[in-house]
Coordinates of C-alpha atoms in Angstrom, one line a residue:
Chain A
M30 CA 18.4 -182.7 86.7
N31 CA 19.5 -183.7 83.1
E32 CA 22.5 -182.3 81.5
A33 CA 20.8 -180.0 79.0
T34 CA 19.0 -178.0 81.6
T35 CA 22.2 -177.8 83.7
V36 CA 24.1 -176.4 80.8
L37 CA 21.4 -173.8 80.3
S38 CA 21.4 -173.0 83.9
T39 CA 25.1 -172.5 84.2
Y40 CA 25.4 -170.8 80.8
P41 CA 24.4 -167.3 82.2
I42 CA 27.2 -167.5 84.8
N43 CA 29.8 -168.4 82.2
L44 CA 28.6 -165.6 79.9
A45 CA 28.6 -163.2 82.8
L46 CA 32.2 -164.0 83.5
I47 CA 33.3 -163.5 79.9
I48 CA 31.2 -160.4 79.0
A49 CA 31.4 -158.6 82.3
G50 CA 34.8 -159.8 83.3
A51 CA 36.8 -160.0 80.1
F52 CA 35.1 -157.4 77.9
I53 CA 34.7 -154.6 80.4
Q54 CA 38.3 -155.1 81.5
A55 CA 39.4 -155.1 77.9
A56 CA 37.5 -151.9 77.2
M57 CA 38.9 -150.2 80.2
V58 CA 42.5 -151.1 79.5
A59 CA 42.1 -150.2 75.8
E60 CA 40.7 -146.8 76.7
E61 CA 43.7 -146.0 78.9
K62 CA 45.9 -147.0 75.9
E63 CA 43.8 -145.1 73.3
K64 CA 43.8 -141.9 75.3
N65 CA 47.4 -142.2 76.3
T66 CA 46.7 -142.1 80.0
L67 CA 48.3 -145.4 80.7
R68 CA 51.8 -143.8 80.3
G69 CA 51.0 -141.4 83.2
L70 CA 50.4 -144.5 85.4
L71 CA 53.5 -146.2 84.1
L72 CA 55.7 -143.3 85.0
S73 CA 54.2 -142.9 88.4
P74 CA 55.6 -144.8 91.4
A75 CA 52.8 -147.4 91.2
S76 CA 54.2 -150.9 90.4
T77 CA 53.0 -153.2 87.6
L78 CA 51.0 -155.4 89.9
E79 CA 49.4 -152.4 91.6
I80 CA 48.3 -151.0 88.3
L81 CA 47.0 -154.4 87.1
I82 CA 45.1 -155.0 90.3
G83 CA 43.7 -151.5 90.4
K84 CA 42.5 -151.8 86.8
S85 CA 40.9 -155.2 87.6
A86 CA 39.2 -154.3 90.8
L87 CA 36.3 -152.5 89.3
S88 CA 35.5 -154.9 86.6
G89 CA 36.0 -157.8 89.0
L90 CA 33.4 -156.3 91.4
M91 CA 31.0 -155.7 88.5
T92 CA 31.4 -159.2 87.3
I93 CA 30.5 -160.6 90.8
L94 CA 27.4 -158.4 90.9
V95 CA 26.3 -159.6 87.5
I96 CA 26.9 -163.3 88.5
I97 CA 24.9 -162.9 91.6
G98 CA 22.2 -161.3 89.5
S99 CA 22.2 -164.1 86.9
I100 CA 22.1 -166.7 89.7
I101 CA 19.0 -165.1 91.1
F102 CA 17.2 -164.6 87.8
S103 CA 18.0 -168.1 86.5
G104 CA 17.0 -169.7 89.7
Y105 CA 20.2 -171.8 89.8
A106 CA 20.7 -173.6 93.0
V107 CA 24.2 -173.0 94.3
P108 CA 25.5 -176.4 95.4
S109 CA 28.4 -175.9 97.8
L110 CA 29.0 -172.2 98.5
L111 CA 32.6 -172.5 99.4
L112 CA 33.8 -174.6 96.4
F113 CA 31.5 -172.7 94.1
S114 CA 33.0 -169.4 95.2
L115 CA 36.5 -170.8 94.7
S116 CA 35.7 -171.9 91.2
I117 CA 34.1 -168.5 90.4
L118 CA 37.2 -166.7 91.8
L119 CA 39.6 -168.8 89.7
G120 CA 37.4 -168.2 86.6
L121 CA 37.2 -164.5 87.4
V122 CA 41.0 -164.1 87.6
F123 CA 41.4 -166.0 84.3
Y124 CA 38.8 -163.8 82.5
L125 CA 40.2 -160.6 83.9
A126 CA 43.6 -161.6 82.7
T127 CA 42.2 -162.5 79.3
G128 CA 40.4 -159.1 79.2
T129 CA 43.7 -157.3 80.1
I130 CA 45.5 -159.1 77.3
L131 CA 42.7 -158.2 74.8
G132 CA 42.9 -154.6 76.0
L133 CA 46.7 -154.5 75.7
L134 CA 46.6 -156.0 72.2
S135 CA 44.0 -153.6 70.8
R136 CA 44.7 -150.0 70.0
T137 CA 41.2 -148.7 70.5
V138 CA 38.1 -149.6 72.4
M139 CA 36.4 -150.5 69.2
E140 CA 39.1 -153.0 68.4
T141 CA 38.6 -155.0 71.6
S142 CA 35.2 -156.2 70.4
I143 CA 36.7 -157.3 67.1
I144 CA 39.7 -159.2 68.5
G145 CA 37.5 -160.3 71.4
M146 CA 35.1 -162.1 69.1
P147 CA 37.1 -165.4 68.8
V148 CA 37.6 -165.3 72.6
L149 CA 33.8 -165.0 73.1
V150 CA 33.1 -167.8 70.7
I151 CA 35.7 -170.2 72.1
F152 CA 35.3 -169.5 75.8
G153 CA 31.7 -168.4 75.8
M154 CA 29.9 -170.5 73.3
S155 CA 31.9 -173.8 73.1
S156 CA 29.6 -175.4 75.7
M157 CA 26.7 -174.8 73.3
F158 CA 28.6 -176.2 70.3
K159 CA 29.9 -179.3 72.1
P160 CA 26.8 -181.5 71.4
M161 CA 27.1 -180.7 67.7
V162 CA 30.8 -181.7 67.5
E163 CA 31.6 -185.2 66.5
N164 CA 35.3 -185.2 66.3
A165 CA 36.7 -186.9 69.4
T166 CA 39.9 -184.9 69.6
L167 CA 38.0 -181.6 69.3
I168 CA 35.7 -182.7 72.1
N169 CA 38.6 -183.5 74.3
I170 CA 40.1 -180.1 73.6
I171 CA 36.8 -178.3 74.3
E172 CA 36.5 -180.2 77.5
L173 CA 39.9 -178.8 78.7
L174 CA 38.7 -175.2 78.2
P175 CA 38.2 -173.2 81.4
N176 CA 34.4 -172.7 80.8
E177 CA 34.0 -176.5 80.4
Q178 CA 36.1 -177.0 83.5
L179 CA 33.8 -174.6 85.4
N180 CA 30.8 -176.5 84.1
Q181 CA 32.2 -179.8 85.1
I182 CA 32.9 -178.5 88.6
W183 CA 29.4 -177.2 88.9
F184 CA 27.8 -180.4 87.6
G185 CA 30.0 -182.3 90.0
L186 CA 29.0 -180.2 92.9
S187 CA 25.3 -180.5 92.0
D188 CA 25.6 -184.2 91.8
G189 CA 26.9 -184.1 95.4
K190 CA 30.5 -184.8 94.7
G191 CA 33.1 -183.6 97.2
A192 CA 36.3 -181.5 96.9
A193 CA 38.4 -184.6 96.1
D194 CA 36.4 -185.4 92.9
I195 CA 36.7 -181.9 91.4
L196 CA 40.4 -181.5 92.4
M197 CA 41.5 -182.3 88.9
N198 CA 39.2 -179.8 87.4
L199 CA 40.4 -177.1 89.8
F200 CA 43.9 -177.9 89.0
I201 CA 43.4 -177.5 85.2
L202 CA 41.5 -174.3 85.9
F203 CA 44.4 -173.1 88.0
L204 CA 46.8 -173.9 85.1
W205 CA 44.7 -171.7 82.9
V206 CA 44.9 -168.9 85.5
A207 CA 48.6 -169.1 85.9
V208 CA 49.3 -169.2 82.1
S209 CA 47.0 -166.2 81.4
F210 CA 48.5 -164.3 84.3
L211 CA 52.0 -164.8 83.1
L212 CA 51.0 -164.0 79.6
T213 CA 49.4 -160.7 80.8
I214 CA 52.6 -159.7 82.5
V215 CA 54.7 -160.5 79.5
I216 CA 52.4 -158.7 77.0
Y217 CA 52.2 -155.8 79.4
K218 CA 55.9 -155.4 79.6
N219 CA 56.2 -155.4 75.8
R220 CA 53.1 -153.3 75.0
R221 CA 53.0 -150.7 77.7
F222 CA 54.5 -147.9 75.7
D223 CA 52.0 -147.6 72.9
Chain B
M9 CA 75.6 -129.2 93.4
K10 CA 75.2 -131.7 90.6
L11 CA 71.8 -133.3 90.2
L12 CA 71.7 -134.8 86.7
Q13 CA 74.7 -135.9 84.8
M14 CA 74.8 -137.2 81.3
N15 CA 78.2 -138.8 80.6
Q16 CA 79.4 -139.5 77.1
L17 CA 75.8 -140.0 76.1
E18 CA 75.3 -141.1 72.5
K19 CA 72.4 -142.4 70.4
T20 CA 72.7 -144.1 67.1
I21 CA 70.1 -146.1 65.3
G22 CA 71.8 -148.4 62.8
N23 CA 74.3 -146.2 61.1
T24 CA 72.4 -143.0 61.7
I25 CA 73.7 -140.8 64.4
I26 CA 70.8 -139.2 66.4
F27 CA 73.3 -137.3 68.5
P28 CA 77.0 -138.0 69.1
K29 CA 78.7 -138.3 72.5
F30 CA 78.1 -135.4 74.8
D31 CA 78.4 -134.5 78.4
L32 CA 75.9 -132.4 80.2
T33 CA 75.6 -131.6 83.9
L34 CA 72.6 -130.0 85.5
H35 CA 73.3 -128.3 88.8
R36 CA 70.8 -127.4 91.4
N37 CA 69.0 -124.0 91.0
E38 CA 69.3 -124.3 87.3
I39 CA 66.8 -124.2 84.5
V40 CA 68.3 -125.6 81.4
A41 CA 66.8 -125.6 78.0
L42 CA 67.8 -127.9 75.2
Q43 CA 66.9 -126.8 71.8
C44 CA 66.7 -129.8 69.4
H45 CA 64.6 -131.4 66.8
N46 CA 61.5 -133.0 68.2
D47 CA 62.5 -136.5 67.5
V48 CA 66.0 -136.0 69.0
G49 CA 64.3 -134.7 72.2
K50 CA 61.9 -137.6 72.2
H51 CA 64.9 -140.0 72.0
L52 CA 66.6 -138.3 74.8
I53 CA 63.5 -138.4 77.1
M54 CA 62.8 -142.0 76.2
M55 CA 66.4 -142.8 77.1
M56 CA 66.0 -141.0 80.4
I57 CA 62.9 -142.9 81.4
G58 CA 64.5 -146.2 80.4
K59 CA 62.3 -147.0 77.4
N60 CA 64.8 -146.5 74.7
H61 CA 68.2 -148.2 74.6
I62 CA 71.2 -146.0 75.3
S63 CA 73.9 -146.5 72.7
N64 CA 76.7 -145.3 74.8
G65 CA 77.3 -143.5 78.1
Q66 CA 75.1 -143.1 81.1
I67 CA 72.5 -140.8 82.7
L68 CA 73.0 -140.3 86.4
L69 CA 70.6 -138.8 88.9
E70 CA 73.0 -138.0 91.7
D71 CA 74.7 -141.4 91.7
T72 CA 72.0 -143.7 90.4
E73 CA 71.5 -144.7 86.8
L74 CA 68.3 -143.0 86.0
N75 CA 67.3 -145.1 83.0
K76 CA 67.6 -148.4 84.9
H77 CA 65.9 -147.3 88.1
F78 CA 63.3 -144.9 86.8
K79 CA 60.4 -146.5 88.7
S80 CA 62.1 -146.2 92.1
L81 CA 63.2 -142.6 91.3
S82 CA 59.9 -141.6 89.8
N83 CA 59.0 -139.7 93.0
R84 CA 61.9 -137.4 92.4
I85 CA 61.1 -136.6 88.8
G86 CA 58.3 -134.7 87.2
L87 CA 57.6 -135.4 83.6
S88 CA 55.4 -133.6 81.2
L89 CA 55.4 -134.8 77.6
L90 CA 53.9 -133.2 74.6
D91 CA 51.4 -136.0 73.9
D92 CA 50.5 -136.7 77.5
A93 CA 46.8 -137.2 78.2
L94 CA 44.3 -136.6 80.9
Y95 CA 41.2 -138.4 82.1
D96 CA 38.5 -136.5 80.3
R97 CA 35.7 -137.6 82.7
L98 CA 37.5 -136.3 85.8
T99 CA 37.7 -132.8 87.1
P100 CA 41.1 -131.2 87.6
R101 CA 40.7 -131.5 91.3
E102 CA 39.9 -135.2 91.1
F103 CA 42.7 -135.8 88.6
L104 CA 45.3 -134.1 90.8
T105 CA 44.0 -135.9 93.9
F106 CA 44.4 -139.2 92.1
Y107 CA 48.0 -138.4 91.3
K108 CA 48.6 -137.1 94.8
N109 CA 47.5 -140.5 96.1
L110 CA 49.6 -142.3 93.5
H111 CA 52.7 -140.4 94.6
D112 CA 51.6 -140.7 98.2
V113 CA 52.4 -137.1 99.0
N114 CA 50.8 -134.7 101.3
I115 CA 49.9 -131.5 99.5
E116 CA 47.1 -129.0 99.3
I117 CA 45.3 -129.5 96.0
D118 CA 43.8 -126.0 96.3
T119 CA 47.3 -124.4 96.6
L120 CA 48.4 -126.3 93.5
L121 CA 45.3 -125.3 91.6
Q122 CA 46.0 -121.7 92.5
K123 CA 49.5 -122.1 91.4
I124 CA 48.6 -123.3 87.9
N125 CA 45.8 -120.8 87.7
L126 CA 43.0 -123.4 87.5
I127 CA 41.2 -122.7 90.8
D128 CA 38.1 -121.5 89.0
K129 CA 38.0 -124.6 86.9
G130 CA 38.7 -127.0 89.7
N131 CA 35.3 -128.7 89.4
T132 CA 34.8 -128.5 85.6
K133 CA 35.2 -131.7 83.7
I134 CA 38.6 -131.9 82.0
S135 CA 37.0 -132.5 78.6
K136 CA 35.5 -129.0 78.9
L137 CA 38.8 -127.3 79.5
T138 CA 40.7 -125.4 76.8
F139 CA 44.0 -126.6 75.4
S140 CA 46.0 -124.1 77.4
E141 CA 44.2 -125.1 80.6
K142 CA 44.9 -128.7 79.9
K143 CA 48.6 -127.9 79.5
R144 CA 48.5 -126.1 82.8
L145 CA 47.0 -129.1 84.4
H146 CA 49.8 -131.2 82.9
L147 CA 52.2 -128.9 84.5
G148 CA 50.4 -129.1 87.8
R149 CA 50.6 -132.9 87.6
A150 CA 54.4 -132.7 86.9
I151 CA 55.1 -130.5 89.8
L152 CA 52.6 -132.1 92.2
H153 CA 55.1 -134.2 94.1
Q154 CA 57.7 -131.4 94.2
P155 CA 60.2 -133.3 92.1
D156 CA 63.9 -132.5 92.2
L157 CA 64.1 -132.8 88.4
L158 CA 61.4 -131.5 86.2
I159 CA 61.5 -132.5 82.6
L160 CA 59.2 -130.6 80.3
E161 CA 58.7 -131.3 76.6
E162 CA 57.6 -128.3 74.6
P163 CA 55.9 -126.8 77.6
D164 CA 54.8 -123.6 75.9
Q165 CA 53.8 -124.9 72.5
N166 CA 50.5 -123.3 71.3
I167 CA 49.5 -122.0 74.8
D168 CA 48.1 -118.6 75.5
I169 CA 50.0 -115.7 77.1
E170 CA 48.3 -116.3 80.4
S171 CA 49.6 -119.8 80.6
K172 CA 53.1 -118.7 79.5
I173 CA 53.2 -116.4 82.5
T174 CA 52.0 -119.1 84.8
L175 CA 54.6 -121.4 83.4
Q176 CA 57.3 -118.8 84.0
K177 CA 56.2 -118.3 87.6
V178 CA 56.1 -122.0 88.2
L179 CA 59.6 -122.4 86.8
E180 CA 60.9 -119.5 88.8
D181 CA 59.5 -121.0 91.9
H182 CA 60.9 -124.4 91.1
K183 CA 64.3 -122.9 90.7
K184 CA 64.1 -121.0 93.9
Q185 CA 63.5 -124.2 95.8
G186 CA 66.9 -125.4 94.7
K187 CA 65.5 -127.7 92.1
V188 CA 66.3 -128.4 88.4
A189 CA 64.2 -128.1 85.3
L190 CA 65.2 -129.4 81.9
I191 CA 63.2 -128.0 79.1
I192 CA 63.2 -129.7 75.7
T193 CA 62.0 -127.7 72.9
N194 CA 62.6 -127.2 69.2
N195 CA 61.9 -123.5 69.4
Y196 CA 64.7 -121.1 70.1
E197 CA 62.5 -118.4 71.2
S198 CA 60.7 -120.4 73.7
A199 CA 63.9 -121.8 75.0
L200 CA 65.3 -118.3 75.4
S201 CA 62.2 -116.9 77.0
M202 CA 62.3 -119.5 79.8
T203 CA 66.0 -119.5 80.7
D204 CA 69.4 -118.2 80.1
I205 CA 71.1 -121.6 79.9
V206 CA 70.4 -122.9 76.5
Y207 CA 72.1 -125.7 74.7
R208 CA 71.5 -126.9 71.2
L209 CA 71.6 -130.6 70.5
N210 CA 71.8 -132.1 67.0
E211 CA 73.6 -134.7 65.0
H212 CA 76.8 -132.5 65.3
G213 CA 76.7 -132.6 69.1
L214 CA 75.9 -130.4 72.0
K215 CA 76.6 -126.8 71.9
K216 CA 76.1 -124.1 74.4
I217 CA 74.4 -121.0 73.1
E218 CA 75.7 -117.9 74.8
V219 CA 73.0 -115.7 76.1
M220 CA 73.2 -112.6 78.1
D221 CA 70.7 -110.1 79.4
E222 CA 70.0 -107.1 77.4
E223 CA 71.5 -104.6 79.7
N224 CA 74.8 -106.3 79.9
G225 CA 74.6 -107.1 76.3
H226 CA 74.4 -103.5 75.3
Q227 CA 77.5 -102.7 77.3
D228 CA 79.4 -105.5 75.7
I229 CA 78.4 -104.5 72.3
E230 CA 79.4 -101.0 73.0
K231 CA 82.7 -102.2 74.2
E232 CA 83.2 -104.3 71.1
E233 CA 82.4 -101.4 69.0
L234 CA 84.8 -99.2 70.8
Q235 CA 87.5 -101.8 70.6
P236 CA 88.8 -101.5 67.1
Q237 CA 89.8 -97.9 67.9
Q238 CA 91.7 -99.0 70.9
E239 CA 93.5 -101.5 68.9
I240 CA 94.6 -98.9 66.5
L241 CA 96.4 -97.1 69.2
P242 CA 100.1 -97.7 68.9
I243 CA 101.4 -100.2 71.4
E244 CA 104.2 -97.9 72.5
E245 CA 101.6 -95.8 74.2
A246 CA 101.1 -98.8 76.5
G247 CA 103.2 -97.2 79.1
S248 CA 99.8 -96.3 80.2
P249 CA 97.9 -98.3 82.9
S250 CA 98.0 -102.0 82.4
S251 CA 94.3 -102.4 82.8
E252 CA 93.9 -101.3 79.2
K253 CA 96.3 -103.9 78.1
I254 CA 94.3 -106.6 79.9
Q255 CA 91.2 -105.4 78.3
N256 CA 92.9 -105.6 74.9
M257 CA 94.0 -109.1 75.6
N258 CA 90.5 -110.2 76.6
N259 CA 88.7 -108.4 73.9
P260 CA 89.7 -110.3 70.8
L261 CA 87.8 -113.3 72.2
R262 CA 84.6 -111.3 72.4
L263 CA 85.1 -109.7 69.0
E264 CA 84.5 -113.0 67.3
K265 CA 80.9 -113.3 68.4
I266 CA 78.1 -111.7 66.5
P267 CA 75.1 -110.6 68.6
A268 CA 71.5 -111.1 67.6
K269 CA 68.4 -110.1 69.5
V270 CA 65.5 -112.3 70.3
D271 CA 62.9 -110.7 72.5
D272 CA 64.8 -109.2 75.4
K273 CA 67.7 -111.6 75.1
I274 CA 70.9 -111.4 73.1
I275 CA 72.4 -114.5 71.5
L276 CA 76.0 -114.6 70.4
F277 CA 76.8 -116.5 67.3
D278 CA 80.1 -117.8 66.1
P279 CA 80.8 -116.2 62.7
T280 CA 81.3 -119.6 61.2
E281 CA 77.8 -120.7 62.2
I282 CA 76.3 -117.9 60.1
V283 CA 75.3 -118.9 56.6
Y284 CA 74.4 -115.5 55.3
V285 CA 73.3 -112.1 56.3
E286 CA 70.4 -110.4 54.7
S287 CA 69.4 -106.8 55.0
N288 CA 65.6 -106.3 55.0
D289 CA 63.9 -103.0 55.6
G290 CA 67.2 -101.6 57.0
I291 CA 67.6 -104.4 59.6
S292 CA 70.2 -107.1 59.2
H293 CA 69.0 -110.7 59.6
L294 CA 71.5 -113.4 60.5
H295 CA 70.6 -116.7 58.9
V296 CA 71.8 -119.6 61.1
N297 CA 70.8 -123.1 60.7
G298 CA 67.7 -122.4 58.8
E299 CA 66.5 -119.7 61.2
S300 CA 66.7 -116.0 60.9
F301 CA 67.7 -113.6 63.7
P302 CA 67.5 -109.9 63.6
C303 CA 70.8 -108.1 64.4
A304 CA 71.2 -104.6 65.5
L305 CA 74.4 -104.0 63.5
T306 CA 74.4 -102.6 60.0
L307 CA 75.4 -104.6 57.1
N308 CA 78.6 -102.6 56.7
T309 CA 79.7 -103.0 60.3
L310 CA 78.9 -106.7 60.1
F311 CA 80.9 -107.1 56.9
E312 CA 83.9 -105.4 58.5
R313 CA 83.7 -107.9 61.3
L314 CA 82.9 -110.9 59.3
H315 CA 85.4 -110.3 56.5
P316 CA 88.3 -112.0 58.2
F317 CA 86.2 -115.2 58.5
G318 CA 85.8 -115.7 54.8
F319 CA 82.6 -113.7 54.3
F320 CA 81.9 -111.9 51.0
R321 CA 79.6 -109.0 50.2
C322 CA 77.9 -110.6 47.2
H323 CA 75.1 -108.1 46.9
R324 CA 74.2 -104.6 48.2
S325 CA 72.0 -106.3 50.9
Y326 CA 73.7 -109.6 51.3
I327 CA 76.8 -111.0 53.0
V328 CA 77.5 -114.6 52.4
N329 CA 79.8 -117.1 54.1
L330 CA 81.9 -118.4 51.3
Q331 CA 82.5 -121.7 53.1
K332 CA 78.8 -122.4 52.6
V333 CA 78.5 -121.6 48.9
R334 CA 77.9 -124.7 46.9
E335 CA 77.1 -123.4 43.4
V336 CA 77.1 -120.3 41.3
I337 CA 74.2 -120.2 38.9
T338 CA 73.9 -117.9 35.9
W339 CA 70.4 -117.1 35.0
T340 CA 71.2 -114.6 32.3
R341 CA 74.4 -112.8 31.4
N342 CA 73.7 -110.2 34.1
S343 CA 72.0 -112.1 36.8
Y344 CA 73.6 -114.7 39.0
S345 CA 72.7 -116.6 42.1
L346 CA 74.6 -118.4 44.8
I347 CA 73.2 -121.6 46.0
L348 CA 74.2 -122.3 49.6
D349 CA 75.1 -125.5 51.3
D350 CA 72.4 -125.4 54.0
A351 CA 69.4 -127.5 54.7
K352 CA 67.1 -125.3 52.7
K353 CA 69.5 -124.9 49.8
S354 CA 68.9 -121.2 50.0
S355 CA 69.6 -119.1 47.0
I356 CA 70.9 -115.6 47.3
P357 CA 71.6 -113.0 44.6
L358 CA 75.0 -112.2 43.4
S359 CA 75.4 -108.8 41.7
K360 CA 77.3 -108.6 38.5
G361 CA 79.9 -106.2 39.8
K362 CA 80.5 -108.4 42.8
L363 CA 81.0 -111.4 40.5
N364 CA 84.1 -109.9 39.1
E365 CA 85.2 -109.1 42.6
L366 CA 84.6 -112.6 43.6
K367 CA 86.7 -113.8 40.7
E368 CA 89.5 -111.4 41.5
I369 CA 89.8 -111.8 45.3
R370 CA 88.9 -115.3 45.8
A371 CA 89.4 -117.5 42.9
Y372 CA 91.9 -115.6 40.9
K373 CA 93.8 -118.5 39.5
L374 CA 91.0 -120.9 39.0
F375 CA 88.5 -118.4 37.5
T376 CA 90.9 -116.5 35.3
T377 CA 92.4 -119.5 33.7
L378 CA 89.1 -120.9 33.0
S379 CA 87.5 -117.7 31.9
L380 CA 90.2 -116.9 29.4
T381 CA 89.2 -119.9 27.4
T382 CA 85.5 -120.3 28.0
N383 CA 84.4 -116.8 28.9
D384 CA 80.7 -117.1 28.7
T385 CA 80.0 -120.7 29.3
L386 CA 82.0 -120.6 32.4
F387 CA 79.1 -119.8 34.7
S388 CA 76.6 -122.1 33.2
P389 CA 75.5 -124.2 36.2
T390 CA 76.3 -127.6 35.0
F391 CA 79.7 -126.7 34.0
L392 CA 80.6 -124.8 37.1
A393 CA 78.9 -126.6 39.8
P394 CA 81.5 -129.3 40.4
F395 CA 84.3 -126.8 40.4
T396 CA 82.7 -124.4 42.8
A397 CA 81.6 -127.0 45.1
K398 CA 85.0 -128.5 45.2
W399 CA 87.1 -125.4 45.2
L400 CA 85.3 -122.6 46.9
P401 CA 85.9 -123.9 50.4
F402 CA 89.7 -124.0 49.8
I403 CA 90.3 -120.7 48.1

């Protein structure tokens, strides 16, 4: 399988993660903010983590459904189910956190799609743009992005590499997850009251 | 038993004082209303829930600092704010069930819906409810977990009579269970309609408004009215029973208050609070702090009582507190106005005859010396303003 077709076959999965995961999550959080209902939750006994997990559960579930759907429709052969699921899970947490940040930063549901646009371009489309870019530094940066990490993991798995070979990619992905999660908590603490 | 204590609480932003230090204690079985400007109330609530910084002092729920531990205490507090929101796509039943699970309490949703009079609308989408019904649902959410302390912001703003009655019932019930409600409103009338314990909070501090029920009130007023006659009685006659003496000793305190009626309650004002009194269609209206309160007493009776406090009958239907007069303005030779030192800069008429009286009794020296030399120009506003503003309070 050459690289171009692989990119195309994994592209729906990445796009599913960002659109279903991040954008639905952002819209849901933003709606709570826009309609002032978030404060009711904040003043209830539910803790920060409970609220965030509760908010993420539905969009997480939907994302998984969409990913399964896109795998079926694109006919992508899942290489190693366990490692593949692990990478999807890490990606999911990262995109949900990104979506929560987007939702917290925007005041209305409309606004999420505006400030979400750069996120969509960077995390969603960068794999497509990569062949066009010639600047080496830029390519290196693009390759560090979580969607590229996911791609590299999936390519690696398709090529029959084992867990040890993709450990570095998993680690970088995990860093993204940790950073986005911490950032979510910080922004949440600052932004929660309107 | 004390439930909520605010000790030496103060809020300043930069150099602006939102409210100076005050102490307030809420005991069990009490409904307390705090009449204040909306933004002052907002600051206070935000301080209680730990969002706004407290400039000074502390807020204690029993012995825990409420603002620092709001989350862990949130099961004991019911909060309903003016701009709270609901989930439009849920029904009241679903909404309350959601909050019931959040608070992890075991209650009957139907009983609660009955209590807030929404049982018929239990399965209607919230977006289809009227404003008053939504407000009742907010109330239901606030009392759902049977909190010890209920904080309501403007609970009866814009709601219909039906909801007001429901609100009263809920508050009464809440009180009977030995719990406390704190109502924050900027409307006197709504504060008074809900409770007898009313405070006013503003940049001058916290002040208790004395309220009594109408029946007792009437008796007291009658007593007050009788009183001057008793005082006229020569003291030598006091060989008579000592009870009368005691009454005489207690009474002067009461005499200082001026009663005004709002709905079925009577508020007592300090004479010094009153800016001016206006007679309109035969009813006296006390103007206090930008609001007007009807008073059962006639202007003449009021003047007799208020006279010792520096009040002046400046017109057939006006009595003014001379401490509050800022300017005397001459419109024509025969028409004058007094500009007052209140928020609205109210202007009240001064009759010509009374002007002379004012000159004679109040400002004899100042006015006569000036008027000898500059008879007519004296009362031109520009000339007089600085003098009156400066001198009237002292003379």
